[in-house]
Short mmCIF file of C-alpha atoms and ligand atoms in Angstrom, two decimals:
data_model
loop_
_atom_site.label_atom_id
_atom_site.label_comp_id
_atom_site.label_asym_id
_atom_site.label_seq_id
_atom_site.Cartn_x
_atom_site.Cartn_y
_atom_site.Cartn_z
CA MET M 1 -44.42 8.28 -7.02
CA ASP M 2 -42.84 5.15 -8.35
CA GLN M 3 -39.37 4.74 -6.90
CA SER M 4 -37.84 3.50 -10.16
CA ILE M 5 -39.26 6.40 -12.15
CA PHE M 6 -37.88 8.82 -9.58
CA LEU M 7 -34.52 7.07 -9.61
CA PHE M 8 -33.98 6.60 -13.32
CA ASP M 9 -35.93 9.43 -14.90
CA ILE M 10 -35.41 12.22 -12.39
CA LEU M 11 -32.52 11.61 -10.03
CA LEU M 12 -29.86 9.87 -12.10
CA PRO M 13 -29.88 12.25 -15.09
CA VAL M 14 -29.42 15.21 -12.74
CA LEU M 15 -26.77 13.44 -10.71
CA LEU M 16 -24.95 12.43 -13.84
CA GLU M 17 -24.69 16.05 -14.92
CA GLY M 18 -23.40 17.00 -11.49
CA PHE M 19 -21.01 14.06 -11.56
CA ILE M 20 -19.52 15.32 -14.80
CA VAL M 21 -19.04 18.79 -13.30
CA THR M 22 -17.31 17.23 -10.29
CA ILE M 23 -14.99 15.31 -12.58
CA LYS M 24 -14.23 18.49 -14.52
CA LEU M 25 -13.37 20.28 -11.28
CA ILE M 26 -11.03 17.50 -10.25
CA VAL M 27 -9.39 16.96 -13.62
CA LEU M 28 -8.74 20.67 -14.08
CA THR M 29 -7.39 21.07 -10.57
CA ALA M 30 -5.12 18.05 -10.16
CA PRO M 31 -2.39 18.73 -12.75
CA PHE M 32 -2.08 22.41 -11.88
CA GLY M 33 -2.18 21.59 -8.18
CA LEU M 34 0.70 19.18 -8.70
CA ILE M 35 2.69 21.74 -10.68
CA LEU M 36 2.07 24.38 -8.03
CA GLY M 37 3.08 21.87 -5.37
CA ILE M 38 6.34 21.10 -7.17
CA LEU M 39 7.14 24.79 -7.69
CA LEU M 40 6.41 25.66 -4.07
CA ALA M 41 8.46 22.73 -2.77
CA VAL M 42 11.45 23.32 -5.04
CA GLY M 43 11.32 27.07 -4.44
CA ARG M 44 11.27 26.49 -0.74
CA VAL M 45 14.14 23.99 -0.62
CA TYR M 46 16.42 25.22 -3.40
CA GLY M 47 15.34 28.79 -4.05
CA PRO M 48 17.37 31.79 -2.89
CA LYS M 49 16.32 33.16 0.48
CA PRO M 50 13.60 35.57 -0.72
CA ILE M 51 11.97 32.96 -2.97
CA SER M 52 12.20 30.36 -0.26
CA LEU M 53 10.52 32.67 2.24
CA LEU M 54 7.87 33.63 -0.27
CA CYS M 55 6.99 29.99 -0.93
CA LYS M 56 6.91 29.30 2.77
CA GLY M 57 4.60 32.27 3.30
CA VAL M 58 2.25 31.27 0.50
CA VAL M 59 1.93 27.75 1.87
CA ALA M 60 1.35 29.03 5.41
CA PHE M 61 -1.28 31.48 4.18
CA ILE M 62 -3.20 28.88 2.19
CA LYS M 63 -2.99 26.28 4.94
CA GLY M 64 -4.14 28.84 7.47
CA THR M 65 -7.23 29.92 5.54
CA PRO M 66 -10.37 27.75 5.57
CA LEU M 67 -10.99 26.58 2.03
CA LEU M 68 -14.56 27.84 2.04
CA LEU M 69 -13.39 31.31 3.07
CA MET M 70 -10.79 31.19 0.29
CA LEU M 71 -13.52 30.35 -2.22
CA PHE M 72 -15.67 33.22 -0.96
CA ILE M 73 -12.75 35.62 -1.32
CA LEU M 74 -12.06 34.42 -4.86
CA TYR M 75 -15.69 34.58 -5.94
CA PHE M 76 -17.26 37.39 -3.91
CA GLY M 77 -14.19 39.36 -2.88
CA LEU M 78 -12.10 39.68 -6.02
CA PRO M 79 -14.74 41.59 -8.06
CA SER M 80 -14.21 44.52 -5.67
CA ILE M 81 -10.65 44.84 -7.05
CA GLY M 82 -11.82 44.37 -10.59
CA ILE M 83 -11.25 40.63 -11.03
CA THR M 84 -14.41 38.71 -11.77
CA LEU M 85 -14.20 34.94 -11.95
CA SER M 86 -17.03 32.61 -12.85
CA ALA M 87 -18.12 30.35 -10.02
CA PHE M 88 -16.50 27.40 -11.74
CA VAL M 89 -13.18 29.14 -12.34
CA ALA M 90 -13.09 30.56 -8.82
CA SER M 91 -13.63 27.05 -7.48
CA VAL M 92 -10.86 25.56 -9.60
CA VAL M 93 -8.45 28.34 -8.61
CA GLY M 94 -9.24 27.82 -4.93
CA PHE M 95 -8.82 24.06 -5.24
CA ILE M 96 -5.52 24.44 -7.09
CA MET M 97 -4.19 26.68 -4.32
CA CYS M 98 -5.31 24.29 -1.62
CA ASN M 99 -4.14 21.16 -3.42
CA GLY M 100 -0.83 22.81 -4.38
CA ALA M 101 -0.05 23.99 -0.86
CA TYR M 102 -0.65 20.62 0.76
CA SER M 103 1.03 18.69 -2.07
CA SER M 104 4.09 20.89 -1.69
CA GLU M 105 4.46 19.72 1.89
CA TYR M 106 4.55 16.08 0.83
CA ILE M 107 7.01 16.84 -1.95
CA ARG M 108 9.20 18.94 0.31
CA GLY M 109 9.28 16.13 2.85
CA ALA M 110 10.24 13.68 0.13
CA ILE M 111 12.98 16.00 -1.16
CA SER M 112 14.54 16.35 2.25
CA SER M 113 14.53 12.58 2.70
CA ILE M 114 16.83 12.18 -0.31
CA LYS M 115 20.46 11.72 0.65
CA GLU M 116 22.83 14.57 -0.14
CA GLY M 117 25.09 12.28 -2.18
CA GLN M 118 22.52 12.21 -4.99
CA ILE M 119 22.85 15.90 -5.77
CA ILE M 120 26.61 15.89 -5.15
CA ALA M 121 27.08 13.09 -7.68
CA ALA M 122 24.91 14.94 -10.20
CA GLN M 123 26.88 18.15 -9.78
CA ALA M 124 30.16 16.27 -10.03
CA LEU M 125 29.01 15.13 -13.49
CA GLY M 126 28.56 18.75 -14.56
CA MET M 127 24.85 19.19 -13.95
CA THR M 128 23.74 22.59 -12.75
CA LYS M 129 21.81 22.61 -9.53
CA MET M 130 18.54 22.96 -11.44
CA GLN M 131 19.43 20.10 -13.81
CA ALA M 132 20.22 17.97 -10.79
CA VAL M 133 16.93 18.89 -9.15
CA ARG M 134 14.93 18.18 -12.30
CA ASN M 135 16.61 14.96 -13.39
CA ILE M 136 17.67 13.39 -10.12
CA ILE M 137 15.97 14.89 -7.09
CA LEU M 138 12.42 15.48 -8.30
CA PRO M 139 11.85 12.07 -9.89
CA GLN M 140 12.92 10.41 -6.67
CA ALA M 141 10.92 12.82 -4.52
CA LEU M 142 7.76 12.33 -6.57
CA ILE M 143 8.03 8.55 -6.35
CA ARG M 144 8.33 8.83 -2.60
CA ALA M 145 5.51 11.36 -2.37
CA ILE M 146 2.94 9.23 -4.21
CA PRO M 147 1.11 8.03 -1.06
CA GLY M 148 0.79 11.58 0.26
CA LEU M 149 -0.13 13.03 -3.08
CA SER M 150 -2.81 10.44 -3.66
CA ASN M 151 -4.27 11.22 -0.24
CA GLU M 152 -4.40 14.85 -1.29
CA PHE M 153 -6.12 13.84 -4.51
CA ILE M 154 -8.77 11.98 -2.56
CA TYR M 155 -9.35 14.99 -0.32
CA LEU M 156 -9.79 17.01 -3.49
CA ILE M 157 -12.53 14.65 -4.68
CA LYS M 158 -14.36 15.25 -1.44
CA TYR M 159 -13.87 18.98 -0.96
CA SER M 160 -14.81 19.63 -4.60
CA SER M 161 -18.36 19.63 -3.20
CA LEU M 162 -17.59 23.04 -1.67
CA ALA M 163 -17.98 24.47 -5.17
CA TYR M 164 -21.68 24.16 -4.55
CA MET M 165 -21.36 27.04 -2.08
CA LEU M 166 -20.35 29.19 -5.06
CA THR M 167 -23.41 27.96 -6.99
CA VAL M 168 -21.53 25.43 -9.10
CA ILE M 169 -23.93 22.54 -9.57
CA GLU M 170 -21.65 19.61 -9.04
CA LEU M 171 -22.58 16.17 -7.70
CA THR M 172 -23.56 17.21 -4.17
CA GLY M 173 -25.30 20.37 -5.29
CA ALA M 174 -27.28 18.62 -8.00
CA GLY M 175 -28.40 15.97 -5.54
CA LYS M 176 -29.35 18.47 -2.88
CA MET M 177 -31.62 20.31 -5.31
CA VAL M 178 -33.45 17.12 -6.20
CA ALA M 179 -33.65 16.08 -2.58
CA THR M 180 -35.27 19.29 -1.38
CA LYS M 181 -37.65 19.36 -4.28
CA TYR M 182 -38.92 15.80 -3.87
CA PHE M 183 -38.23 15.25 -0.17
CA GLU M 184 -36.22 12.13 -1.00
CA PHE M 185 -33.18 12.66 1.18
CA THR M 186 -32.14 9.09 1.92
CA THR M 187 -32.11 7.82 -1.65
CA VAL M 188 -30.46 10.94 -2.99
CA PHE M 189 -27.67 11.11 -0.45
CA LEU M 190 -27.06 7.41 -0.80
CA MET M 191 -26.62 7.85 -4.55
CA ILE M 192 -24.34 10.84 -4.04
CA GLY M 193 -22.25 8.78 -1.62
CA ILE M 194 -21.98 6.03 -4.21
CA GLY M 195 -20.82 8.62 -6.75
CA TYR M 196 -17.92 9.71 -4.54
CA LEU M 197 -17.14 6.13 -3.62
CA ILE M 198 -16.76 5.31 -7.30
CA LEU M 199 -14.32 8.18 -7.78
CA VAL M 200 -12.27 7.27 -4.72
CA THR M 201 -12.17 3.62 -5.72
CA ILE M 202 -11.03 4.42 -9.24
CA THR M 203 -8.33 6.69 -7.80
CA THR M 204 -7.16 4.04 -5.38
CA ILE M 205 -6.83 1.47 -8.11
CA ALA M 206 -5.12 3.94 -10.43
CA VAL M 207 -2.62 4.85 -7.71
CA MET M 208 -1.83 1.18 -7.19
CA PHE M 209 -1.07 0.83 -10.87
CA ILE M 210 1.04 3.97 -10.93
CA GLU M 211 2.96 2.87 -7.85
CA ARG M 212 3.62 -0.50 -9.41
CA LYS M 213 4.68 1.09 -12.67
CA VAL M 214 7.18 3.50 -11.13
CA ALA M 215 8.30 1.15 -8.37
CA VAL M 216 12.06 1.09 -8.02
CA PRO M 217 13.76 -1.70 -6.08
CA GLY M 218 15.03 -0.29 -2.84
CA MET M 219 12.94 2.88 -3.11
CA THR M 220 9.30 1.80 -2.82
CA GLN M 221 7.32 -1.26 -1.89
CA SER M 222 4.64 -1.51 -4.49
CA GLY M 223 1.08 -2.02 -3.33
CA ARG M 224 1.88 -1.42 0.31
CA HIS M 225 0.30 2.01 0.39
CA MET M 226 -3.16 0.93 -0.68
CA LEU M 227 -4.25 0.64 2.95
CA ASP M 228 -2.93 4.10 3.78
CA ILE M 229 -5.15 5.57 1.12
CA LEU M 230 -8.34 3.83 2.17
CA MET X 1 57.27 27.59 -18.71
CA GLU X 2 54.50 25.08 -18.20
CA ASN X 3 55.17 21.47 -18.88
CA THR X 4 52.77 20.58 -21.69
CA ASP X 5 52.30 17.16 -20.16
CA THR X 6 50.81 18.66 -17.04
CA ILE X 7 47.06 18.11 -17.13
CA LEU X 8 46.17 19.22 -13.62
CA ARG X 9 47.87 21.76 -11.42
CA VAL X 10 46.85 22.38 -7.84
CA GLU X 11 48.42 25.44 -6.25
CA ASN X 12 48.51 26.37 -2.61
CA ILE X 13 45.00 25.25 -1.68
CA HIS X 14 43.79 26.43 1.69
CA LYS X 15 40.49 25.51 3.25
CA SER X 16 39.05 26.03 6.70
CA PHE X 17 35.73 24.98 8.16
CA GLY X 18 35.12 27.56 10.85
CA ASP X 19 38.17 27.51 13.11
CA LEU X 20 39.38 24.20 11.75
CA GLU X 21 42.07 24.63 9.14
CA VAL X 22 41.67 21.49 7.05
CA LEU X 23 44.02 22.27 4.13
CA LYS X 24 47.12 24.34 4.80
CA GLY X 25 48.49 25.07 1.37
CA VAL X 26 48.49 21.96 -0.80
CA SER X 27 50.22 22.06 -4.18
CA PHE X 28 50.98 19.37 -6.73
CA ASP X 29 51.00 18.71 -10.47
CA VAL X 30 49.62 15.72 -12.31
CA LYS X 31 50.93 14.70 -15.70
CA LYS X 32 48.74 13.17 -18.33
CA GLY X 33 48.42 9.44 -17.77
CA GLU X 34 49.75 9.52 -14.25
CA THR X 35 48.18 7.83 -11.27
CA ILE X 36 48.73 9.67 -8.01
CA CYS X 37 47.78 8.03 -4.75
CA PHE X 38 47.06 10.02 -1.61
CA ILE X 39 47.40 8.22 1.66
CA GLY X 40 47.20 9.44 5.20
CA PRO X 41 45.19 9.25 8.41
CA SER X 42 41.50 10.07 8.29
CA GLY X 43 40.46 13.62 9.05
CA THR X 44 43.58 14.89 7.32
CA GLY X 45 41.72 16.66 4.53
CA LYS X 46 42.08 14.19 1.65
CA SER X 47 38.39 14.24 0.73
CA THR X 48 38.28 17.99 1.12
CA LEU X 49 41.27 18.29 -1.22
CA LEU X 50 39.55 16.23 -3.93
CA ARG X 51 36.37 18.26 -3.57
CA CYS X 52 38.33 21.47 -3.88
CA ILE X 53 39.66 20.27 -7.24
CA ASN X 54 36.20 20.23 -8.86
CA LEU X 55 34.90 22.95 -6.59
CA LEU X 56 32.28 20.82 -4.88
CA THR X 57 33.94 22.61 -1.99
CA GLN X 58 35.10 26.16 -2.57
CA PRO X 59 38.72 26.59 -1.45
CA ASP X 60 39.50 29.71 0.61
CA GLN X 61 42.71 30.33 -1.26
CA GLY X 62 44.78 28.85 -4.06
CA SER X 63 43.99 27.76 -7.59
CA VAL X 64 43.32 24.70 -9.68
CA TRP X 65 44.25 24.50 -13.34
CA LEU X 66 43.05 21.92 -15.83
CA GLY X 67 45.02 21.76 -19.05
CA GLY X 68 46.14 25.38 -18.67
CA GLU X 69 42.69 26.79 -17.88
CA GLU X 70 41.78 27.97 -14.41
CA VAL X 71 39.05 25.93 -12.75
CA THR X 72 38.82 28.10 -9.66
CA ASN X 73 37.07 31.41 -10.36
CA SER X 74 35.46 29.90 -13.45
CA GLY X 75 31.96 30.98 -12.42
CA LYS X 76 29.28 29.19 -14.41
CA GLN X 77 31.98 27.53 -16.52
CA ILE X 78 32.56 25.21 -13.58
CA ASN X 79 30.04 22.79 -15.05
CA HIS X 80 32.22 22.40 -18.13
CA PHE X 81 35.24 21.64 -15.98
CA ARG X 82 33.28 19.18 -13.88
CA GLN X 83 32.46 17.22 -17.03
CA ARG X 84 36.20 16.87 -17.57
CA ILE X 85 36.96 15.93 -13.96
CA GLY X 86 35.34 12.62 -13.10
CA MET X 87 34.65 11.69 -9.51
CA VAL X 88 34.12 8.37 -7.80
CA PHE X 89 32.84 8.38 -4.23
CA GLN X 90 33.36 6.07 -1.30
CA ASN X 91 29.62 5.38 -1.12
CA PHE X 92 29.11 5.29 -4.90
CA PHE X 93 26.23 7.79 -4.90
CA LEU X 94 24.55 6.03 -7.80
CA PHE X 95 21.19 7.57 -8.67
CA ASP X 96 18.76 5.34 -6.79
CA HIS X 97 15.86 5.67 -9.22
CA LEU X 98 17.81 4.76 -12.35
CA THR X 99 19.06 1.46 -13.68
CA ALA X 100 22.80 0.97 -14.11
CA VAL X 101 22.73 1.93 -17.77
CA ARG X 102 20.51 4.97 -17.10
CA ASN X 103 22.95 6.03 -14.39
CA VAL X 104 25.74 6.03 -16.93
CA GLU X 105 23.85 7.69 -19.76
CA ILE X 106 21.89 10.40 -17.98
CA ALA X 107 24.67 12.99 -17.87
CA LEU X 108 25.56 12.20 -21.49
CA ILE X 109 22.02 13.13 -22.47
CA LYS X 110 21.27 15.95 -20.05
CA VAL X 111 24.70 17.54 -19.79
CA LYS X 112 26.48 16.68 -23.03
CA GLY X 113 23.32 16.82 -25.10
CA MET X 114 23.98 13.46 -26.72
CA LYS X 115 21.13 11.69 -28.55
CA PRO X 116 19.50 8.98 -26.39
CA LYS X 117 20.43 6.18 -28.76
CA GLU X 118 24.06 7.26 -29.01
CA ALA X 119 24.22 7.75 -25.25
CA ARG X 120 22.82 4.27 -24.66
CA GLU X 121 25.47 2.72 -26.88
CA LYS X 122 28.23 4.59 -25.13
CA ALA X 123 26.83 3.75 -21.70
CA LEU X 124 26.70 0.05 -22.55
CA GLU X 125 30.25 0.22 -23.86
CA GLU X 126 31.44 1.79 -20.59
CA LEU X 127 29.60 -0.85 -18.58
CA ARG X 128 31.38 -3.46 -20.67
CA GLN X 129 34.69 -1.84 -19.74
CA VAL X 130 33.97 -2.46 -16.07
CA GLY X 131 32.40 -5.88 -16.59
CA MET X 132 28.87 -4.75 -15.75
CA GLU X 133 27.07 -4.99 -19.08
CA ASP X 134 24.98 -7.93 -17.87
CA TRP X 135 23.65 -5.77 -15.06
CA ALA X 136 22.66 -2.81 -17.23
CA GLU X 137 18.97 -3.06 -16.41
CA HIS X 138 19.38 -3.51 -12.67
CA TYR X 139 18.78 -0.82 -10.09
CA PRO X 140 21.46 0.25 -7.59
CA ALA X 141 19.68 -1.50 -4.72
CA GLU X 142 20.06 -4.78 -6.62
CA LEU X 143 23.85 -4.50 -6.95
CA SER X 144 26.59 -5.52 -4.57
CA GLY X 145 28.90 -2.77 -3.36
CA GLY X 146 31.61 -3.80 -5.76
CA GLN X 147 29.21 -3.85 -8.68
CA ALA X 148 27.76 -0.48 -7.72
CA GLN X 149 31.23 1.01 -7.51
CA ARG X 150 32.11 -0.36 -10.94
CA VAL X 151 28.95 1.22 -12.36
CA SER X 152 29.92 4.51 -10.77
CA ILE X 153 33.34 4.24 -12.40
CA ALA X 154 31.62 3.63 -15.74
CA ARG X 155 29.46 6.69 -15.09
CA ALA X 156 32.58 8.80 -14.58
CA LEU X 157 34.34 7.27 -17.59
CA ALA X 158 31.42 7.91 -19.92
CA MET X 159 32.05 11.65 -19.76
CA ASP X 160 35.51 11.09 -21.29
CA PRO X 161 37.15 13.03 -18.46
CA ASP X 162 40.73 14.31 -18.49
CA VAL X 163 41.21 13.07 -14.96
CA ILE X 164 39.23 10.99 -12.49
CA LEU X 165 39.26 11.61 -8.74
CA PHE X 166 38.68 8.54 -6.57
CA ASP X 167 37.81 9.16 -2.93
CA GLU X 168 38.48 5.92 -1.06
CA PRO X 169 36.62 3.90 -3.69
CA THR X 170 36.99 0.61 -1.84
CA SER X 171 36.68 1.72 1.79
CA ALA X 172 32.97 0.87 1.96
CA LEU X 173 33.49 -2.60 0.46
CA ASP X 174 34.07 -6.02 1.92
CA PRO X 175 37.59 -7.28 1.19
CA GLU X 176 36.43 -9.75 -1.46
CA LEU X 177 34.61 -7.00 -3.33
CA THR X 178 37.52 -4.59 -3.04
CA ARG X 179 39.52 -6.69 -5.44
CA GLU X 180 37.14 -6.40 -8.41
CA VAL X 181 37.11 -2.63 -8.10
CA LEU X 182 40.88 -2.34 -7.78
CA GLU X 183 41.29 -4.52 -10.86
CA VAL X 184 39.13 -2.18 -12.88
CA MET X 185 41.13 0.80 -11.64
CA LYS X 186 44.39 -0.90 -12.42
CA LYS X 187 43.20 -1.57 -15.95
CA LEU X 188 42.27 2.07 -16.33
CA ALA X 189 45.67 3.21 -15.12
CA LEU X 190 47.40 0.90 -17.57
CA ALA X 191 45.18 2.22 -20.36
CA GLY X 192 46.55 5.68 -19.67
CA MET X 193 43.75 7.30 -17.68
CA THR X 194 44.92 10.10 -15.41
CA MET X 195 43.82 9.34 -11.88
CA ILE X 196 44.06 10.79 -8.41
CA VAL X 197 43.23 8.13 -5.87
CA VAL X 198 42.74 8.53 -2.14
CA THR X 199 43.15 5.05 -0.76
CA HIS X 200 44.28 2.89 2.11
CA GLU X 201 45.09 0.03 -0.25
CA MET X 202 48.89 0.07 -0.10
CA GLY X 203 49.22 -2.87 -2.45
CA PHE X 204 47.33 -0.96 -5.10
CA ALA X 205 49.24 2.26 -4.43
CA CYS X 206 52.62 0.57 -4.64
CA SER X 207 51.87 -1.37 -7.79
CA VAL X 208 49.92 1.25 -9.75
CA ALA X 209 50.85 4.73 -8.54
CA ASN X 210 53.47 6.82 -10.30
CA ARG X 211 53.69 8.87 -7.15
CA ILE X 212 52.47 8.47 -3.63
CA MET X 213 51.60 11.51 -1.55
CA PHE X 214 51.48 11.14 2.19
CA MET X 215 49.16 13.69 3.75
CA GLU X 216 48.84 14.62 7.38
CA TYR X 217 47.16 17.58 9.11
CA GLY X 218 46.22 19.27 5.86
CA GLU X 219 49.60 19.13 4.20
CA ILE X 220 51.51 16.84 1.88
CA ILE X 221 54.29 15.74 4.21
CA GLU X 222 56.14 13.26 2.04
CA GLN X 223 55.96 12.32 -1.61
CA GLY X 224 57.76 10.12 -4.06
CA SER X 225 57.56 7.04 -6.21
CA PRO X 226 56.57 3.72 -4.63
CA GLN X 227 60.21 2.58 -4.90
CA GLU X 228 61.42 5.63 -3.00
CA LEU X 229 58.76 5.07 -0.42
CA MET X 230 59.93 1.50 0.13
CA SER X 231 63.63 2.27 0.29
CA ASP X 232 64.25 5.90 1.14
CA ALA X 233 64.71 6.87 4.76
CA LYS X 234 62.96 10.18 4.27
CA PHE X 235 59.61 8.35 4.22
CA GLU X 236 59.76 7.67 7.90
CA ARG X 237 56.38 9.07 8.85
CA CYS X 238 54.65 7.51 5.92
CA LYS X 239 56.12 4.12 6.78
CA ASN X 240 55.00 4.49 10.35
CA PHE X 241 51.52 5.17 9.12
CA ILE X 242 51.54 2.18 6.78
CA GLY X 243 52.91 0.04 9.55
CA GLN X 244 49.55 0.35 11.28
CA PHE X 245 48.05 -1.67 8.44
CA ASP X 246 48.61 -5.28 7.68
CA GLY X 247 51.48 -4.68 5.32
CA VAL X 248 52.27 -3.68 1.81
CA ASN X 249 50.85 -6.73 0.09
CA GLY X 250 47.15 -6.00 -0.03
CA ASP X 251 46.71 -6.65 -3.72
N1 ADP O 301 31.51 20.42 5.17
C1 ADP O 301 32.28 20.37 6.28
N2 ADP O 301 31.99 21.16 7.34
C2 ADP O 301 32.75 21.13 8.45
N3 ADP O 301 33.80 20.35 8.62
C3 ADP O 301 34.15 19.53 7.61
C4 ADP O 301 33.42 19.51 6.39
N4 ADP O 301 33.98 18.60 5.55
C5 ADP O 301 35.05 18.09 6.24
N5 ADP O 301 35.16 18.65 7.46
C6 ADP O 301 36.20 18.36 8.45
O1 ADP O 301 37.43 18.50 7.82
C7 ADP O 301 38.35 17.54 8.29
C8 ADP O 301 38.94 16.80 7.12
O2 ADP O 301 37.94 16.00 6.54
P1 ADP O 301 38.17 15.12 5.25
O3 ADP O 301 38.62 15.99 4.16
O4 ADP O 301 36.96 14.33 5.05
O5 ADP O 301 39.40 14.19 5.71
P2 ADP O 301 39.84 12.79 5.13
O6 ADP O 301 39.15 12.58 3.82
O7 ADP O 301 41.32 12.89 5.02
O8 ADP O 301 39.44 11.78 6.14
C9 ADP O 301 37.60 16.66 9.25
O9 ADP O 301 37.92 17.07 10.57
C10 ADP O 301 36.18 16.94 8.94
O10 ADP O 301 35.40 16.82 10.09
MG1 MG O 302 37.81 11.08 3.25
#
């Protein structure tokens, strides 16, 4: 078969569909993962003892469970207690949990690196503890956590391929189907690799712009973290 | 009974950290418009005393009254009292991620609920008061210590507090930067702001304070006007303490 016909008429249309599913997985996961990460980190550092322990336990549980096993539990296990999730939703929920747990560690680290005087000064002005956390501590912590969070985002791009194990036809899954059907492994996997590379590159550039935009003299050195990410 | 001029009353404050008794029953009144300077060796409990006034530290015993209302035991109301009790710290504690003007306006917006535009105007006005309006858009890391401290004074002033507590506001500054901060404070005192100032700057204390309190080992040992301090024999211990410094002409 003509290579260009295979590439343009068969492979790329299928990959493109998978690519769009991958992007959907990522775009739906990232914001909720970040929110979960913030809640877990704040709960752990500033919550009352029971909340703090709960957050710690949740993070430990998620970090201690292989992501694939977590996905299997969500998709194959939950129906036995009456909760049925579509493969796509189960994947997103699993990714949010994973992304949130790891993000919370970066955010928690950033929170504890902030000097105590910041919250004291905020409270002296009449802010409640939660106002101080929201207006003073979190903005600083998030700026400092950008390198870690963007790493986590890049992991997410890559482990989103695990959704294929739940029958979600995302980029890797779509490619694998074509590859086995036509016995064209090299071309297909090369194209898949390029797909992920595009996503990672876009992310890296976007992170650079974000870092530059939120850069605060004395708090961050803009652009420096690009190498950490790659 | 109560002198209507009294804005702040501190009664019998006790505070211990573990076995260490840091404050052993401190009482004093502050009248509206007065400047009170606290001096004394370090580790004597001066910072702890200031922090007990706005309950950043919870005293073990005693009470604090602001304009006739009790600050201690105020529960959630404490945040209202803290708006009325400004505080300036030795190390400024400016919010690192905010420009000077944002530092001054943030509590106006988030705590007082002021509209952003109104808050910005007020913040710029306060920065003008301390000679920092040209630096409004600069971040704390871009300011000298003296400039940062002046911004932090503007931040406290913006809340229109009844009293401002200064905890060694110039101790972290080089001598040449100390002056610009003391000048701002002097101006405030003359304008009628009520201030409680912990300081080692005897020149400032003697020229600005209505009363000087000498603290040692968690107690106010001697107190009086600067004139009394200079002339009266009862200020023996205080004079000994001051004698360790370069003299009474710092300012
Ligand atoms: N949070 C705290 N925990 C334990 N000890 C403290 C705490 N804050 C202050 N102290 C102790 O209380 C004493 C008085 O401190 P401080 O009020 O800072 O004195 P000053 O301001 O007069 O130098 C010091 O011995 C200090 O170590
Ligand atoms: Mg002190």
